[in-house]
PDB file of C-alpha atoms and ligand atoms in Angstrom:
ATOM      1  CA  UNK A 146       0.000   0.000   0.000  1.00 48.00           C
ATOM      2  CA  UNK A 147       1.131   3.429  -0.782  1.00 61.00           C
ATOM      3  CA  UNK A 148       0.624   6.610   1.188  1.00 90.00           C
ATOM      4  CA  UNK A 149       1.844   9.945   1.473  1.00 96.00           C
ATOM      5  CA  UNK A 150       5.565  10.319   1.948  1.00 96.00           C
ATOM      6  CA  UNK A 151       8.304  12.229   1.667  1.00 95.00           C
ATOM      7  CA  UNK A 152      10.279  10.736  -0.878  1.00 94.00           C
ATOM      8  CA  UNK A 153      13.400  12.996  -0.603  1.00 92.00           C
ATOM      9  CA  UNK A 154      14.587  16.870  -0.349  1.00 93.00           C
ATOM     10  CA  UNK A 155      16.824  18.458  -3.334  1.00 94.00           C
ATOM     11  CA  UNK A 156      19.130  20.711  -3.743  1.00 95.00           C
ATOM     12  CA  UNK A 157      17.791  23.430  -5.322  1.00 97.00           C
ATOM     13  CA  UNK A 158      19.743  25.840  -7.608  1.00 98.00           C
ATOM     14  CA  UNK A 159      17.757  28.818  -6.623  1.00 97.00           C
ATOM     15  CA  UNK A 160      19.020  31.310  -8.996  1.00 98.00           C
ATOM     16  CA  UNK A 161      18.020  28.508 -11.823  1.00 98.00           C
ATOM     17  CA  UNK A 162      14.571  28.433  -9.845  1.00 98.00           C
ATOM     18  CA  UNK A 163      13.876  31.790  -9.338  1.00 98.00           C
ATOM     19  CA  UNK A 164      14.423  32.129 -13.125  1.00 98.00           C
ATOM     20  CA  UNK A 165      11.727  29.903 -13.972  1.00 98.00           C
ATOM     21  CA  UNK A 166       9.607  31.079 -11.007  1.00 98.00           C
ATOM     22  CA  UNK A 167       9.603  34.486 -12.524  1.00 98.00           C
ATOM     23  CA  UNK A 168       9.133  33.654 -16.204  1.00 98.00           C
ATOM     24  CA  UNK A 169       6.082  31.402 -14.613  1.00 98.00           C
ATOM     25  CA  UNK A 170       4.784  34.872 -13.137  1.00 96.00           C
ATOM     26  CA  UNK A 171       3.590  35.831 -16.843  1.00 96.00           C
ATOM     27  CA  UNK A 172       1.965  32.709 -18.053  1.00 98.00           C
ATOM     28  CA  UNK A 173      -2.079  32.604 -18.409  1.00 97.00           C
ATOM     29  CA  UNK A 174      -3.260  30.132 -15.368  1.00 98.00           C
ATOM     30  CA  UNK A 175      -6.745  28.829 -15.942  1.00 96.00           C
ATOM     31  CA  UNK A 176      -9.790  28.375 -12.556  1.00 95.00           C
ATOM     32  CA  UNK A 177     -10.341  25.079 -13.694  1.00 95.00           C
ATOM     33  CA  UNK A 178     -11.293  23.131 -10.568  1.00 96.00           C
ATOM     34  CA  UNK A 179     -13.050  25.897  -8.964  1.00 95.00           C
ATOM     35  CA  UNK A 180     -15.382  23.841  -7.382  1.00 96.00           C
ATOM     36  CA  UNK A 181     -12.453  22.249  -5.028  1.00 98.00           C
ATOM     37  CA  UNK A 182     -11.607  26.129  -4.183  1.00 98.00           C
ATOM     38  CA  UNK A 183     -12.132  29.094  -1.546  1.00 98.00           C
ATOM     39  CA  UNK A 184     -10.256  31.775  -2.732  1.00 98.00           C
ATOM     40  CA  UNK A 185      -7.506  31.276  -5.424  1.00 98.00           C
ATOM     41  CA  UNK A 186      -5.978  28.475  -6.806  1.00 98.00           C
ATOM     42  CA  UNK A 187      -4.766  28.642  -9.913  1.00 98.00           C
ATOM     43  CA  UNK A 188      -2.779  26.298 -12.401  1.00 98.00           C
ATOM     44  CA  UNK A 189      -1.148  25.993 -15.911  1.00 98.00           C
ATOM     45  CA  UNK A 190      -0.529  22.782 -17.590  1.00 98.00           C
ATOM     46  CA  UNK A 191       3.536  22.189 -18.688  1.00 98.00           C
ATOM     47  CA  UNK A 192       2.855  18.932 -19.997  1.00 98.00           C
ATOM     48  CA  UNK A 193      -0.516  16.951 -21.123  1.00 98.00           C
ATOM     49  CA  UNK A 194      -2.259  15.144 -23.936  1.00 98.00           C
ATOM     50  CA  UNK A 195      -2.069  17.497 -26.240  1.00 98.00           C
ATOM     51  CA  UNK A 196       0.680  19.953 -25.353  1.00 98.00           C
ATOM     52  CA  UNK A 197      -1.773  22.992 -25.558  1.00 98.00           C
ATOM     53  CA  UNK A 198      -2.038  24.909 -22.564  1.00 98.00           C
ATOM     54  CA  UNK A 199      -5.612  25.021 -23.006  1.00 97.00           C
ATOM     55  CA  UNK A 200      -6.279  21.721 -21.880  1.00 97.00           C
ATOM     56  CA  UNK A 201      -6.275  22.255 -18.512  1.00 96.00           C
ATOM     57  CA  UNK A 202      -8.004  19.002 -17.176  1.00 97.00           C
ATOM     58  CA  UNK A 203      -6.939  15.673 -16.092  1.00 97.00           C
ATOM     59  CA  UNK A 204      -8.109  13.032 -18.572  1.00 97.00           C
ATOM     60  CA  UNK A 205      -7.471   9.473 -19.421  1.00 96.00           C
ATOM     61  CA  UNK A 206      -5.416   9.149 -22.487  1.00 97.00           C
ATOM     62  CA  UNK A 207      -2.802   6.215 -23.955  1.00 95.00           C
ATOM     63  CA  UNK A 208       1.007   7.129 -24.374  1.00 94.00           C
ATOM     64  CA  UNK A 209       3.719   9.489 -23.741  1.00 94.00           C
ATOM     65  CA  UNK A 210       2.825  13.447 -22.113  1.00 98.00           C
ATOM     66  CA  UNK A 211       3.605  16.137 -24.460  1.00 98.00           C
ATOM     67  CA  UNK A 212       5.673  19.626 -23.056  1.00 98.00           C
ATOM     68  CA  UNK A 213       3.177  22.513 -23.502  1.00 98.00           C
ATOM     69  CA  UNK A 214       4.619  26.231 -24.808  1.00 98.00           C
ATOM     70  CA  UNK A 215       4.894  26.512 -20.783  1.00 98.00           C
ATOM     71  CA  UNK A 216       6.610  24.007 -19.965  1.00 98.00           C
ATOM     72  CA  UNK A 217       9.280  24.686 -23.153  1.00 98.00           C
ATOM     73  CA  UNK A 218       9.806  27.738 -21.573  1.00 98.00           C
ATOM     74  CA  UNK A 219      10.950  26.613 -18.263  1.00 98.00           C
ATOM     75  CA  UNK A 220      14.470  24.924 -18.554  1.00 98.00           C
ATOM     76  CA  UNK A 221      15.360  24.140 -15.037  1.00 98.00           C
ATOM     77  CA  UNK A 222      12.090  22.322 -14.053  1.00 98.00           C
ATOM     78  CA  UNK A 223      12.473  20.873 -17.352  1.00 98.00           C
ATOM     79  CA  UNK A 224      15.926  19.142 -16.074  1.00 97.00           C
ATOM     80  CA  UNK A 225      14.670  18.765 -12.707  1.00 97.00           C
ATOM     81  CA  UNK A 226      11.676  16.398 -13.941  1.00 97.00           C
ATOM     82  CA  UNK A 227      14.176  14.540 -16.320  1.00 96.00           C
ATOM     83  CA  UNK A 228      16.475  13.776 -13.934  1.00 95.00           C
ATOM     84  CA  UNK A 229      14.664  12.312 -11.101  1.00 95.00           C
ATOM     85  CA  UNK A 230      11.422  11.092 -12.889  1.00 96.00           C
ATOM     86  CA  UNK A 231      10.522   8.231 -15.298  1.00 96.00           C
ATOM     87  CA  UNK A 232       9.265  11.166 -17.658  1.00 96.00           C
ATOM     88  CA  UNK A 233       7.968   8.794 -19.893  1.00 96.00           C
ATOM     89  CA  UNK A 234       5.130   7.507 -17.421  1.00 97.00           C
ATOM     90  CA  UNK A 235       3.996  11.480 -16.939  1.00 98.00           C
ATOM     91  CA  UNK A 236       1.117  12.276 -18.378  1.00 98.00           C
ATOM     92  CA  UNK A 237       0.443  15.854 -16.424  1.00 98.00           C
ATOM     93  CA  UNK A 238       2.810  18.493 -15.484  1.00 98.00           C
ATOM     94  CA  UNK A 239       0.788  21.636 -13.987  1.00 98.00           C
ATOM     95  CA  UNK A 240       1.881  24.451 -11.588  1.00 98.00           C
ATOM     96  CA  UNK A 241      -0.775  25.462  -9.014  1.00 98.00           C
ATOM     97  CA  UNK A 242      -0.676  28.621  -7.214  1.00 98.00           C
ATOM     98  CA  UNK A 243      -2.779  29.188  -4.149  1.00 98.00           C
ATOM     99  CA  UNK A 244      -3.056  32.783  -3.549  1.00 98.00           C
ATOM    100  CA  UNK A 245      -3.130  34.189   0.192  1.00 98.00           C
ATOM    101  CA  UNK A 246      -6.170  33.300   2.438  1.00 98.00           C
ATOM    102  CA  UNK A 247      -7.239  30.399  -0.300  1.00 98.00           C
ATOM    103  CA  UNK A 248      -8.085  27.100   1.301  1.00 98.00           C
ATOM    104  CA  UNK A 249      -8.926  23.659  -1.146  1.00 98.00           C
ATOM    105  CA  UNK A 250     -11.610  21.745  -0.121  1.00 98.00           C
ATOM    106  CA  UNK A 251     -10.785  18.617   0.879  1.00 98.00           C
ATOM    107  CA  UNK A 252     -12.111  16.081  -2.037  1.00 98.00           C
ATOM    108  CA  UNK A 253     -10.494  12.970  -3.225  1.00 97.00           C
ATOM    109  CA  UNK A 254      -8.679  13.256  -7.045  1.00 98.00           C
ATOM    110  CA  UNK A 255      -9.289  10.879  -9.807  1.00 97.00           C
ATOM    111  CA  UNK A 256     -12.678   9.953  -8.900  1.00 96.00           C
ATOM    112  CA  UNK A 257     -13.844  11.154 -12.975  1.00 95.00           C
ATOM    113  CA  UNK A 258     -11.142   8.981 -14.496  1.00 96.00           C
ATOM    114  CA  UNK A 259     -11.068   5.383 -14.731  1.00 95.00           C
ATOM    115  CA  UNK A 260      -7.766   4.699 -13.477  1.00 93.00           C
ATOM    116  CA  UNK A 261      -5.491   6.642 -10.788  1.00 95.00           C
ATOM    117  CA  UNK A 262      -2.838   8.192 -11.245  1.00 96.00           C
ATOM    118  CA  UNK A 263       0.326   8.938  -8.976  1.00 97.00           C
ATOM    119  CA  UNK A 264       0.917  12.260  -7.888  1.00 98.00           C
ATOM    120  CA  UNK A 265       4.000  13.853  -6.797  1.00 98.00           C
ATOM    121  CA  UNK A 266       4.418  17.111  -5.219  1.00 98.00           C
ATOM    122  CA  UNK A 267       7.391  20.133  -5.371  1.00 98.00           C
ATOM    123  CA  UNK A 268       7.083  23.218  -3.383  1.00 98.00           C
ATOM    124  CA  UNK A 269       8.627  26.022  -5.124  1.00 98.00           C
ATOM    125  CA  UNK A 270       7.590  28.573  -3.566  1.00 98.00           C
ATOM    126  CA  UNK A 271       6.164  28.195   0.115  1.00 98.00           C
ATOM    127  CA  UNK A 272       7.429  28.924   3.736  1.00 98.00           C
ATOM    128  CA  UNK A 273       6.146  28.197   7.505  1.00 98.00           C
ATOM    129  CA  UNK A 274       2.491  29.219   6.775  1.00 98.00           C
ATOM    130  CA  UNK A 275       1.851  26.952   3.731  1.00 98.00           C
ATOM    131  CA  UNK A 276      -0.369  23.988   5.027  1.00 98.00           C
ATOM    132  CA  UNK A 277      -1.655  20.387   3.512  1.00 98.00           C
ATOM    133  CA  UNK A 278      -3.744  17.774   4.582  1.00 98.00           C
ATOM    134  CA  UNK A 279      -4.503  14.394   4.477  1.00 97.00           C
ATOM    135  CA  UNK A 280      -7.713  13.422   6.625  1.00 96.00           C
ATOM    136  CA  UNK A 281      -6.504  13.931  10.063  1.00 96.00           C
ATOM    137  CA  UNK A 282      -3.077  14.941   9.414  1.00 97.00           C
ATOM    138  CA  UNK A 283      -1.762  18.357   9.158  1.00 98.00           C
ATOM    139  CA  UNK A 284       1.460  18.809   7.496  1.00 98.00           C
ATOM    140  CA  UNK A 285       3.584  21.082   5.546  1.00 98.00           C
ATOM    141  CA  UNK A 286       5.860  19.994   2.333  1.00 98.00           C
ATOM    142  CA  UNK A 287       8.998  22.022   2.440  1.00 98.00           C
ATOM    143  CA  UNK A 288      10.316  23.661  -0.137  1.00 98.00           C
ATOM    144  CA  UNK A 289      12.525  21.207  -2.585  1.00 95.00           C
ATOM    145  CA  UNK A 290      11.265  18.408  -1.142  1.00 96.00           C
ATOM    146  CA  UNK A 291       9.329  15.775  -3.139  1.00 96.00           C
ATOM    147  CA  UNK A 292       6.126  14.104  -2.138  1.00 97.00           C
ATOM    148  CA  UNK A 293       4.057  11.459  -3.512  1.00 96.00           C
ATOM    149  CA  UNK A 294       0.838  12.600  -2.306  1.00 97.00           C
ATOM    150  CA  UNK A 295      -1.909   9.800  -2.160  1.00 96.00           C
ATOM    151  CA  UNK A 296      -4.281  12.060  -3.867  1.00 97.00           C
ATOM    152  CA  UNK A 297      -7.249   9.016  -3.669  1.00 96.00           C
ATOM    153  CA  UNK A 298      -7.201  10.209   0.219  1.00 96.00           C
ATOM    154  CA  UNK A 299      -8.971  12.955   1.237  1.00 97.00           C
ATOM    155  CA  UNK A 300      -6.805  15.611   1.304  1.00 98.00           C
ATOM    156  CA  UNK A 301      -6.715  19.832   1.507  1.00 98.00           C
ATOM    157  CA  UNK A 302      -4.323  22.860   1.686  1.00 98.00           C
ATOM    158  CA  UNK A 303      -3.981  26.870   2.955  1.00 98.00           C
ATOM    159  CA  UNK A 304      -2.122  29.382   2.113  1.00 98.00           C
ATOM    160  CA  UNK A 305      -1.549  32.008   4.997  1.00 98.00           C
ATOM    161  CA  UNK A 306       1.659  33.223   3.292  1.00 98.00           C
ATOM    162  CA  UNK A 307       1.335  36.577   2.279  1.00 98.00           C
ATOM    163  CA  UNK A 308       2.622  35.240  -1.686  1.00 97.00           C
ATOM    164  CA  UNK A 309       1.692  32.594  -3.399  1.00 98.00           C
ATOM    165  CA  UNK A 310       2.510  28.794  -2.474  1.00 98.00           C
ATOM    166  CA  UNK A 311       3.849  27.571  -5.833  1.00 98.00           C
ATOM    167  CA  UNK A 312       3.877  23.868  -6.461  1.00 98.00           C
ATOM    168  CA  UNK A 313       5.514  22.137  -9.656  1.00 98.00           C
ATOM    169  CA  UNK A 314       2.637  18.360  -9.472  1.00 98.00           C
ATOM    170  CA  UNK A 315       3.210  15.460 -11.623  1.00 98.00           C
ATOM    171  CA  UNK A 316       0.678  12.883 -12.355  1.00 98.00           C
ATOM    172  CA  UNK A 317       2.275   9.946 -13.355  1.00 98.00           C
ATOM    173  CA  UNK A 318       0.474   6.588 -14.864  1.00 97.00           C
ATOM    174  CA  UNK A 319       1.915   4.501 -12.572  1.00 93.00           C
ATOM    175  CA  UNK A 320       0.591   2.217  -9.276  1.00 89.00           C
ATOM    176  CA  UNK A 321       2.448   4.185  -6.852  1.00 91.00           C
ATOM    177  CA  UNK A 322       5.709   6.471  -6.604  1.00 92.00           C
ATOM    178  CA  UNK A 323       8.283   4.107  -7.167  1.00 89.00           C
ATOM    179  CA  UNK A 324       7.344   3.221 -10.695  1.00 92.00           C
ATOM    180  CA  UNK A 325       7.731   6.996 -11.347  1.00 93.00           C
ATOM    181  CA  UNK A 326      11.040   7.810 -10.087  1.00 91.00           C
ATOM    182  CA  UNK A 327      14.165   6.897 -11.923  1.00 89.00           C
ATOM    183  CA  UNK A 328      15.379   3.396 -10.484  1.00 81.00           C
ATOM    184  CA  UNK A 329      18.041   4.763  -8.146  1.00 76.00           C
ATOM    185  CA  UNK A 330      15.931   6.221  -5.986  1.00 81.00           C
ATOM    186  CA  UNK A 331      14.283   5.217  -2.386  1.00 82.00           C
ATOM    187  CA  UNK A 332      11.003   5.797  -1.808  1.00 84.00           C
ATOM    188  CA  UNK A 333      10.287   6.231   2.431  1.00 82.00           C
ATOM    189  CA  UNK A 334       6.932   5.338   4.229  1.00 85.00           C
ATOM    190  CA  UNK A 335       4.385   8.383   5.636  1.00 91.00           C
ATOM    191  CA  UNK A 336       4.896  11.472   6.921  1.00 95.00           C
ATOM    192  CA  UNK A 337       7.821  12.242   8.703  1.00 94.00           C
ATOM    193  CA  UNK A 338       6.786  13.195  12.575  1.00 95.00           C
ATOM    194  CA  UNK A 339       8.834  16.820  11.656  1.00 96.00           C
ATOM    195  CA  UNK A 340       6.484  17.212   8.937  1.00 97.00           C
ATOM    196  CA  UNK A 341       3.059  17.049  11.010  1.00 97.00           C
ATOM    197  CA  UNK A 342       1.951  20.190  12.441  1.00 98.00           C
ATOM    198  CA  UNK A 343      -0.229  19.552  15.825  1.00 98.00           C
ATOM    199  CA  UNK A 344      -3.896  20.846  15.786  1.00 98.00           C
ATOM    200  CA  UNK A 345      -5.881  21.588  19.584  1.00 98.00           C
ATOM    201  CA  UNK A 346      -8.563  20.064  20.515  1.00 98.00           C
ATOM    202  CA  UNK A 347     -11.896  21.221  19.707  1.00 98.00           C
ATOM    203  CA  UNK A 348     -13.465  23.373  22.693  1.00 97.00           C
ATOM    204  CA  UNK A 349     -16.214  22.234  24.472  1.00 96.00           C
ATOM    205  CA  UNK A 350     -19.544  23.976  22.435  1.00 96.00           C
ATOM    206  CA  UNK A 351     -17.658  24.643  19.405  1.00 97.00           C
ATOM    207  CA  UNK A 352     -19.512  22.684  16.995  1.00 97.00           C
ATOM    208  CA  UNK A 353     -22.365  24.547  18.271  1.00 97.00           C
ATOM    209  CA  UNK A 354     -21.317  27.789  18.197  1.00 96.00           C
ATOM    210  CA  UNK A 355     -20.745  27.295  14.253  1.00 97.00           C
ATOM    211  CA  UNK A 356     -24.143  26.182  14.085  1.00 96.00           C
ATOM    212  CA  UNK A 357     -24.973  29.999  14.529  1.00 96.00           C
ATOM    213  CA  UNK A 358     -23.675  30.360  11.313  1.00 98.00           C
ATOM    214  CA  UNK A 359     -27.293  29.212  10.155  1.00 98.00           C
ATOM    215  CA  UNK A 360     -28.206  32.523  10.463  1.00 97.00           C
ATOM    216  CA  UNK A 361     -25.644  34.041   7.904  1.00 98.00           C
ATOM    217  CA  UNK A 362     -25.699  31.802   5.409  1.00 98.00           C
ATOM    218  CA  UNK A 363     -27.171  31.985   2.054  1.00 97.00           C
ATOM    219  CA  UNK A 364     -26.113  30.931  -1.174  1.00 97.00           C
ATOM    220  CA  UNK A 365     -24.004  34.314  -1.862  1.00 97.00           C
ATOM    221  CA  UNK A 366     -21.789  33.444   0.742  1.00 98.00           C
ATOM    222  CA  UNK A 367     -21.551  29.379   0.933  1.00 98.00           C
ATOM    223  CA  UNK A 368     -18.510  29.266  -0.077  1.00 97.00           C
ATOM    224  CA  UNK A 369     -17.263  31.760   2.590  1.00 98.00           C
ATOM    225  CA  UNK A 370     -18.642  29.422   4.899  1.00 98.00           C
ATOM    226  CA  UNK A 371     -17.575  26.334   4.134  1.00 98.00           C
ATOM    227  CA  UNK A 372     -13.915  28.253   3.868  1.00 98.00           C
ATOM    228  CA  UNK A 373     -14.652  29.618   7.584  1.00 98.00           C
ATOM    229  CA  UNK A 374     -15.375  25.403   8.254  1.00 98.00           C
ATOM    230  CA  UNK A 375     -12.358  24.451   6.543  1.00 98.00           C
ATOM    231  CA  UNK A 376      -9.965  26.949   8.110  1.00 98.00           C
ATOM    232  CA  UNK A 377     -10.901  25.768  11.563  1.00 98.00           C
ATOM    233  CA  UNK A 378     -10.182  22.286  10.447  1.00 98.00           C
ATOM    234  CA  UNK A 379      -6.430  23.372   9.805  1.00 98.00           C
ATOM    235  CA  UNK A 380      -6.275  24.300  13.318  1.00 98.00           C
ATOM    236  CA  UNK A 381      -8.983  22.271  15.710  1.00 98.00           C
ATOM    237  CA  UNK A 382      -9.154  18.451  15.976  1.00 97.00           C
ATOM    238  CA  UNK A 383     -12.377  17.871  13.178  1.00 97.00           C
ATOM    239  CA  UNK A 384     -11.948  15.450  10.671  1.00 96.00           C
ATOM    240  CA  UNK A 385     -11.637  15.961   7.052  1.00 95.00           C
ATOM    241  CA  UNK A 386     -15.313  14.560   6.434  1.00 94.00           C
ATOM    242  CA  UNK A 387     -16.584  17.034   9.307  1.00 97.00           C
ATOM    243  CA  UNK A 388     -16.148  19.960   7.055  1.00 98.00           C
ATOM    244  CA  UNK A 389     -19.338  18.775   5.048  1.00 98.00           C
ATOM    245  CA  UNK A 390     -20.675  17.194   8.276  1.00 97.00           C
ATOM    246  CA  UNK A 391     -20.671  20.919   9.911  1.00 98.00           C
ATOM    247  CA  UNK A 392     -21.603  22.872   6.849  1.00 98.00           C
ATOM    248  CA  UNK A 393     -24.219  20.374   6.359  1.00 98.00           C
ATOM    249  CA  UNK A 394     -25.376  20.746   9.980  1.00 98.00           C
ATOM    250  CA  UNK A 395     -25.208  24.948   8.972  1.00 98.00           C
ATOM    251  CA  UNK A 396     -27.345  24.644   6.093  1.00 98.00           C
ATOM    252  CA  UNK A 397     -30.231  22.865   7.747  1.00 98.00           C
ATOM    253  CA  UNK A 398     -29.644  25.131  10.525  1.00 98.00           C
ATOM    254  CA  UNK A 399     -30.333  27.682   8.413  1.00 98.00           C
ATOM    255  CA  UNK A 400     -34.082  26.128   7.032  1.00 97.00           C
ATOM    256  CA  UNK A 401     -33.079  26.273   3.833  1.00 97.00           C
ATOM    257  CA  UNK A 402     -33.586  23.162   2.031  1.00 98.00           C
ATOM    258  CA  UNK A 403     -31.866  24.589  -1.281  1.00 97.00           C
ATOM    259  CA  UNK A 404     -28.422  25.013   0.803  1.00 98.00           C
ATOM    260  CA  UNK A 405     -28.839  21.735   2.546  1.00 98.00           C
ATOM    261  CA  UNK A 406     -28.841  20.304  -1.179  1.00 98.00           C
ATOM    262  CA  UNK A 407     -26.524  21.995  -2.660  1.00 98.00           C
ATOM    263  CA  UNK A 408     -24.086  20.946   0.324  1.00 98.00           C
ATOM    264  CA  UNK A 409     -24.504  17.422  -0.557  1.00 98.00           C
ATOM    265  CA  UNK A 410     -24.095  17.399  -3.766  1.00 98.00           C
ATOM    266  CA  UNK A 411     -20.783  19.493  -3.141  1.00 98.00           C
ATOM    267  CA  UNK A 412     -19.890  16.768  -0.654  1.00 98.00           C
ATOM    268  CA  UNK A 413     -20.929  13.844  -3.073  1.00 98.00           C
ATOM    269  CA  UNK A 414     -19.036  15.694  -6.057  1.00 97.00           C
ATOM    270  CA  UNK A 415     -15.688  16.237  -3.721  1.00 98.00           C
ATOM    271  CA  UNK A 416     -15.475  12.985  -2.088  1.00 97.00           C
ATOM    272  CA  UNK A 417     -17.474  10.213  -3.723  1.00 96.00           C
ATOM    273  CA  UNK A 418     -18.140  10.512  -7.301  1.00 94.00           C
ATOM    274  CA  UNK A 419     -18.081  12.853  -9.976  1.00 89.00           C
TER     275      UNK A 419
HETATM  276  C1  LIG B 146      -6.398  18.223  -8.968  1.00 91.65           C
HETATM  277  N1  LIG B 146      -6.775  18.855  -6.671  1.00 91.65           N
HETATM  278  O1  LIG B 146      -5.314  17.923  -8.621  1.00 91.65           O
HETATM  279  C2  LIG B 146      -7.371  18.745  -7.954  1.00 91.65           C
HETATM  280  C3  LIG B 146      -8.049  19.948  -8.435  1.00 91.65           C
HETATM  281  C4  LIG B 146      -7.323  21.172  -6.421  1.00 91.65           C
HETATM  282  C5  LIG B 146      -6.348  20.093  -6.173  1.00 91.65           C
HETATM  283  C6  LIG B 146      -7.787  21.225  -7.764  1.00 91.65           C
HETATM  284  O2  LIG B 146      -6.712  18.098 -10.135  1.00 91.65           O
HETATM  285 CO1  LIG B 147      -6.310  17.286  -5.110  1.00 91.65          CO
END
């Protein structure tokens, strides 16, 4: 069984990187995805099915990934992929920005193709207020380091940065991250204890007290709410499947029976089937 893990940490050339990182600045990123999104997260594909930049969803397709205009244009990630990945099992190369105050919602990935995928991670640009998730795990990928996240879990992110957090993710057609890195490589086990970030526990009455948010809500400002949900998950003990639980709870707080369904279809689309 695979599961998230730090694979290993690299030695960035920064100047290199920061070259790329700025000619990335001026590239058209698309909302695709906006569904999985409070706030900002934004992505470009480098590599795909087609190589057109406009193709900005994962699909299932036979054979070999082809480089987009983007990803021609950015020489060091370029080398970086070749050199530690089996690039001819990638069929997705995208970088994702997730703009200050932006939280994903936690969902589960490949549920709308008919295979998974494997999905590796590279912070490029991120620091000590850069957060992911995986159900009840709290954690933060550094930056250089390379993760296979196991994207079929439930899994989230925030960005209280005050810039961007700027991730280089690969989806390889593989059956788990050793298939994807070139054969001298080790592949660990889970996340390292140094990675986890603790959460409190929840306070007595403060399921309740979010309950109040019934009285708020409305269908301008759902998505608010379920960010104010998910933001407390990144600090209090809920579990990942309590966001919906809660914001379920909110909507039929609330009496409104077109929030309540449009909260579990949201749930339904994010972490069962789509
Ligand atoms: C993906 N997960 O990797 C999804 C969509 C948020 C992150 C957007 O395709
Ligand atoms: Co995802």
């Amino acid at each position: 069984m695979t599961r998230t893990t730090r694979i290993t940490a690299l030695d960035l050339d920064t100047a290199r990187l920061a070259r790329d990182l700025a000619c990335a600045e001026r590239f058209g990123y698309n909302d695709s995805y906006s569904e999985f999104i409070c706030g900002s997260w934004r992505s470009c594909m480098l590599w795909n099915r087609s190589g057109d930049v406009d193709d900005c969803f994962l699909e299932d397709y036979p054979g070999a990934a082809r480089s987009t205009e983007y990803g021609d244009a950015l020489p060091y990630l370029r080398e970086l992929v070749g050199r530690h990945f089996r690039v001819e099992q990638l069929k997705f190369a995208r970088l994702a920005r997730l703009t200050p105050g932006s939280v994903l919602v936690p969902h589960r990935d490949y549920l709308e193709l008919e295979s998974d995928l494997t999905r590796i991670h590279l912070p490029l640009q991120t620091d000590a207020d850069c957060f992911s998730a995986e159900e009840e795990t709290i954690y933060q990928m550094k930056l250089g380091e390379v993760w296979f996240l196991d994207a079929t879990r439930i899994h989230s992110a925030a960005c209280r940065s005050d810039r961007d957090r700027v991730h280089l993710i690969l989806d390889f057609s593989t059956s788990g991250p050793a298939d994807a890195l070139r054969p001298d490589s080790t592949v660990g086990s889970g996340i390292p204890e140094d990675s986890v970030v603790p959460r409190r526990a929840l306070a007595p009455g403060e399921k309740k007290s979010f309950e109040s948010l019934a009285d708020v809500i409305d269908p301008a400002n759902y998505q608010d709410m379920l960010a104010i949900v998910i933001k407390r998950y990144f600090d209090a003990d809920l579990k990942a499947a309590d966001v919906f639980s809660w914001l379920g709870d909110i909507a039929e707080a609330s009496g409104r029976p077109e929030l309540v369904a449009k909260a579990a279809r949201h749930e339904e689309h994010c972490l069962v089937s789509r």
